[in-house]
Tab-separated table of C-alpha atoms and ligand atoms in Angstrom:
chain	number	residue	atom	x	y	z
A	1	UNK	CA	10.596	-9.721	16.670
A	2	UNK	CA	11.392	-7.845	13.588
A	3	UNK	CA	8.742	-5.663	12.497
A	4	UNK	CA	8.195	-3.683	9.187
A	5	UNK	CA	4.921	-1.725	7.849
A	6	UNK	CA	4.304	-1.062	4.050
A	7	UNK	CA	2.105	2.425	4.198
A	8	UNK	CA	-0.171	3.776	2.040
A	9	UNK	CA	-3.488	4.502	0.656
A	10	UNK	CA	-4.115	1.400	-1.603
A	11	UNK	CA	-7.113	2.374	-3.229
A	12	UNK	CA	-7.452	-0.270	-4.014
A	13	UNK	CA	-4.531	-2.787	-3.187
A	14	UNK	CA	-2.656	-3.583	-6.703
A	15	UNK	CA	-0.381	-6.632	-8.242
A	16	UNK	CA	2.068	-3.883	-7.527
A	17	UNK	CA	1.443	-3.406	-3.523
A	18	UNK	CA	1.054	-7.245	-3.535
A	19	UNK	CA	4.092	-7.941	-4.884
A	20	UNK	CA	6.073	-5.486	-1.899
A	21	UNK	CA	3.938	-6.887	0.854
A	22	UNK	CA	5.001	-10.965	-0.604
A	23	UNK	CA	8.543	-9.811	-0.719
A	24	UNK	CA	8.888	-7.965	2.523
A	25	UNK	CA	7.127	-10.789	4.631
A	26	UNK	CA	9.823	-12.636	3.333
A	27	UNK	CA	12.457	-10.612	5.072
A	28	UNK	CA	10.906	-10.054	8.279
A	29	UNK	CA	8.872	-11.751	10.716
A	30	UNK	CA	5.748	-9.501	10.758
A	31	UNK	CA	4.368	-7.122	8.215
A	32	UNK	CA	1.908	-4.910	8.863
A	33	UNK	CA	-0.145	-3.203	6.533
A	34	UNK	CA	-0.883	0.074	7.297
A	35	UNK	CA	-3.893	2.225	5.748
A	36	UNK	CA	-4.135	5.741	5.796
A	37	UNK	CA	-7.227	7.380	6.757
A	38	UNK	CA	-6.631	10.728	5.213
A	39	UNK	CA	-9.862	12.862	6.505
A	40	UNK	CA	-9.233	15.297	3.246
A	41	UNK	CA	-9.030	13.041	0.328
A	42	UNK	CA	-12.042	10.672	-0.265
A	43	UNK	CA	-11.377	7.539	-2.146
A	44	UNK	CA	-12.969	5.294	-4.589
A	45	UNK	CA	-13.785	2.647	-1.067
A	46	UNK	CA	-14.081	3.276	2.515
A	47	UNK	CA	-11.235	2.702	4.625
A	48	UNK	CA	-12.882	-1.125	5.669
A	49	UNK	CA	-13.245	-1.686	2.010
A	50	UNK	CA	-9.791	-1.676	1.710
A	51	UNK	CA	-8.818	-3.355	4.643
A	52	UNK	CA	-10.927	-5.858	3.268
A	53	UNK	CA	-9.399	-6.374	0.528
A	54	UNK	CA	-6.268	-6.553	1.277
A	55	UNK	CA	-6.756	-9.004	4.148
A	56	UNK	CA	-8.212	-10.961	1.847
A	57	UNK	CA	-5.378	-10.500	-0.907
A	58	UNK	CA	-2.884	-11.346	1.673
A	59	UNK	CA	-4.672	-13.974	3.036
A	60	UNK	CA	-2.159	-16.734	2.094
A	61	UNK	CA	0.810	-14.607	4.126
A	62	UNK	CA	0.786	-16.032	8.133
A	63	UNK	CA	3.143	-12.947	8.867
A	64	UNK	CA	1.094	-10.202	7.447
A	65	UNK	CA	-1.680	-8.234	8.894
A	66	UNK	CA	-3.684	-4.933	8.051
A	67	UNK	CA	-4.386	-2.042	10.237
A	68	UNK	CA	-5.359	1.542	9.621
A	69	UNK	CA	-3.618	4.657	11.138
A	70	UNK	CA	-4.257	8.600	10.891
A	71	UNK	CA	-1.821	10.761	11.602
A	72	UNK	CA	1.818	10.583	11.678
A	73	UNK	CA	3.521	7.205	9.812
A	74	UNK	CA	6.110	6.998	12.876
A	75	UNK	CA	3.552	7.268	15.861
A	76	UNK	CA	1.620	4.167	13.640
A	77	UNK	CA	5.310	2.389	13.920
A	78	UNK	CA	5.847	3.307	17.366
A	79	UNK	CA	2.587	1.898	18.375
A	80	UNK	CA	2.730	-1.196	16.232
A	81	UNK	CA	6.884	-2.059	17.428
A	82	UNK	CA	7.873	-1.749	14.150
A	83	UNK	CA	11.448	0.195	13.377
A	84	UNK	CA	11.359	-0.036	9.576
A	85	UNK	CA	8.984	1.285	6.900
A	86	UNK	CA	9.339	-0.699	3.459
A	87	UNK	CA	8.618	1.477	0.412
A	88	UNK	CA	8.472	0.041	-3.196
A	89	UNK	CA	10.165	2.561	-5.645
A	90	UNK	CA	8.585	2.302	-9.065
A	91	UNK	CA	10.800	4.519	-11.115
A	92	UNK	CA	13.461	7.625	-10.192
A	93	UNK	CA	10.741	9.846	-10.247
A	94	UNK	CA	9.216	8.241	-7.059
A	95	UNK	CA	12.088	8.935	-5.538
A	96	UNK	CA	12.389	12.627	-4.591
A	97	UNK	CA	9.547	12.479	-2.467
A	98	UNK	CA	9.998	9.193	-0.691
A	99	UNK	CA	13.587	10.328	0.030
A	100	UNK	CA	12.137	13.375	1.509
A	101	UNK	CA	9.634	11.414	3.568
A	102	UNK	CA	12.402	9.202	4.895
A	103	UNK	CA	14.625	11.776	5.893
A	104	UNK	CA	11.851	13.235	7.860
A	105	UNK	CA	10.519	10.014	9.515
A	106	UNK	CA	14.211	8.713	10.618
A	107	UNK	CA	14.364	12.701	12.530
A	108	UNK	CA	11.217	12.417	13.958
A	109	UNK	CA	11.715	9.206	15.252
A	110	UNK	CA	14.573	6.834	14.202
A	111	UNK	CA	12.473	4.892	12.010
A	112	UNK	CA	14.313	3.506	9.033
A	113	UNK	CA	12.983	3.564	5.495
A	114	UNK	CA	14.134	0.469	3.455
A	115	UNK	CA	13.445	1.219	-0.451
A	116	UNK	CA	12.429	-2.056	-2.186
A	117	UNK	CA	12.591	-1.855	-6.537
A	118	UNK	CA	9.344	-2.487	-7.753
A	119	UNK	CA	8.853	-5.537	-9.864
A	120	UNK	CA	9.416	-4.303	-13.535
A	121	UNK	CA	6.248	-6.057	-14.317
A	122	UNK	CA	4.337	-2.858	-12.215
A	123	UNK	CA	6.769	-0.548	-12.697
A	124	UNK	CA	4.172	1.918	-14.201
A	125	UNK	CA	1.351	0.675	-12.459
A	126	UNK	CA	-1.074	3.091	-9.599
A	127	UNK	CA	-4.223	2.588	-8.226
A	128	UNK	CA	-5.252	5.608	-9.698
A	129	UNK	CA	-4.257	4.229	-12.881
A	130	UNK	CA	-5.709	0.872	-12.492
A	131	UNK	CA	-8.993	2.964	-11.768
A	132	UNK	CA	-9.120	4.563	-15.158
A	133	UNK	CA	-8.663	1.567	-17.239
A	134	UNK	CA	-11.486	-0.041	-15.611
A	135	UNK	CA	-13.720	3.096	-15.646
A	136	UNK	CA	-13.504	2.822	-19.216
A	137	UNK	CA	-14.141	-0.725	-19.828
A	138	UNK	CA	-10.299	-1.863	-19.999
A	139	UNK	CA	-8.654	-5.047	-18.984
A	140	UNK	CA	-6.824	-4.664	-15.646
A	141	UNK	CA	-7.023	-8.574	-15.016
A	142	UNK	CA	-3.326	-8.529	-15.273
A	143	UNK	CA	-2.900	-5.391	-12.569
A	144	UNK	CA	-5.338	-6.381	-9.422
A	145	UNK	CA	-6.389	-10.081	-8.142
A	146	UNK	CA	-9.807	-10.885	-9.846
A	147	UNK	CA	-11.721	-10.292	-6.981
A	148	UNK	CA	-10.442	-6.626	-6.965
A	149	UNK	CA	-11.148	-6.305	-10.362
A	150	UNK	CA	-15.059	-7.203	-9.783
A	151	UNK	CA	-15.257	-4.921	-7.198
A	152	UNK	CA	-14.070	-1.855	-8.964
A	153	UNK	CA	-16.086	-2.590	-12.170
A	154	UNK	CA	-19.008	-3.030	-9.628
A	155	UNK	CA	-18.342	0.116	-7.569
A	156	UNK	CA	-16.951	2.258	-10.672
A	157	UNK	CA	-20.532	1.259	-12.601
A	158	UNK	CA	-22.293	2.955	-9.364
A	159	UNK	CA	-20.002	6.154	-9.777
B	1	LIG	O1	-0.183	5.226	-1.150
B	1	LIG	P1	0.260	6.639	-0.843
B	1	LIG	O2	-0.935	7.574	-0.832
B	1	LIG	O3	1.358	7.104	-1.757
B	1	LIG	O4	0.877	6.600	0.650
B	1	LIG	C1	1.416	7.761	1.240
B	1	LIG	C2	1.721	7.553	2.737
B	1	LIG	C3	0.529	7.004	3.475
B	1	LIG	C4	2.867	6.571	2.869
B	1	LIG	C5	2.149	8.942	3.285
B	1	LIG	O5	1.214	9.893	2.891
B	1	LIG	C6	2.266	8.974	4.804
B	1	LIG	O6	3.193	8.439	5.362
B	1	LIG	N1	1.281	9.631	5.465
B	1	LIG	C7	1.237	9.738	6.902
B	1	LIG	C8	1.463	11.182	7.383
B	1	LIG	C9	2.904	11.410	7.766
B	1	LIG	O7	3.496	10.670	8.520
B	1	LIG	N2	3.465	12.500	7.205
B	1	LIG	C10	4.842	12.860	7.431
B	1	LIG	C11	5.759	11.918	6.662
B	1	LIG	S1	7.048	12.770	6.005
């Protein structure tokens, strides 16, 4: 079975993560989400806020499931049989880092990094981003599903 996970923090899942997720379970036969638990940053939701969320975002995908990992990105692979990481690249700038990160996860381990363009519809678009607009009362209805939106406004209100 061909495996790939689509990493990161997705605080909270976007249009933008959707849109990788959709296209990569396209390509292979299972897609797993994978969540970082990162003990130093805290985010806007808990780790099972997210996973929430994007289980329920991805509902509609049969291929695609959610998991969370800490630690390294190619023990998470190694553990969930997966030899490919999929990575949506947003604009050039995204990619001196993620090049870096691939170059280190395929000599740790072998695991390949495929780099997906983002839609150009989200090309500018980041959680963190998606978090400011709705702190201050903009329209993001266009950026997360609905349900995502509620939840923010909710959660940002309590901030
Ligand atoms: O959504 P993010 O925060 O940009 O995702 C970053 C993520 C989770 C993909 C990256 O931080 C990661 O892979 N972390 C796991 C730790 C790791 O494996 N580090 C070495 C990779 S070079």
């Amino acid at each position: 079975m061909r495996r790939a996970v689509c990493p990161g923090s997705f605080d909270p899942v976007t249009n933008g993560h959707l849109d990788i997720v959709g296209r990569a379970s396209r390509l292979f036969d299972e897609v797993i989400i994978g969540v970082l638990i990162n003990q130093s940053k805290t985010g806007l939701f808990t780790i099972e806020e997210r996973i929430e969320m994007l289980g329920e975002a991805t509902a509609s995908y049969e291929n695609v499931r959610v998991a969370s990992f800490h630690g390294l990105l190619v023990d998470f692979c190694r553990d969930q049989g997966a030899a490919v990481v999929i990575k949506g690249l947003r604009a050039v700038s995204d990619f001196d880092y993620e090049l870096q990160m691939a170059q280190m996860n395929i000599g740790l381990s072998g695991v390949e990094t495929l780099f997906m363009p983002t839609n150009p519809l989200y090309s500018f678009l980041s959680s963190s981003l998606v978090k400011d607009v709705v702190k201050w009362g903009g329209d993001a209805s266009a950026y997360v599903p609905d349900f995502v939106g509620e939840r923010l406004g909710t959660r940002l209100k309590q901030t």
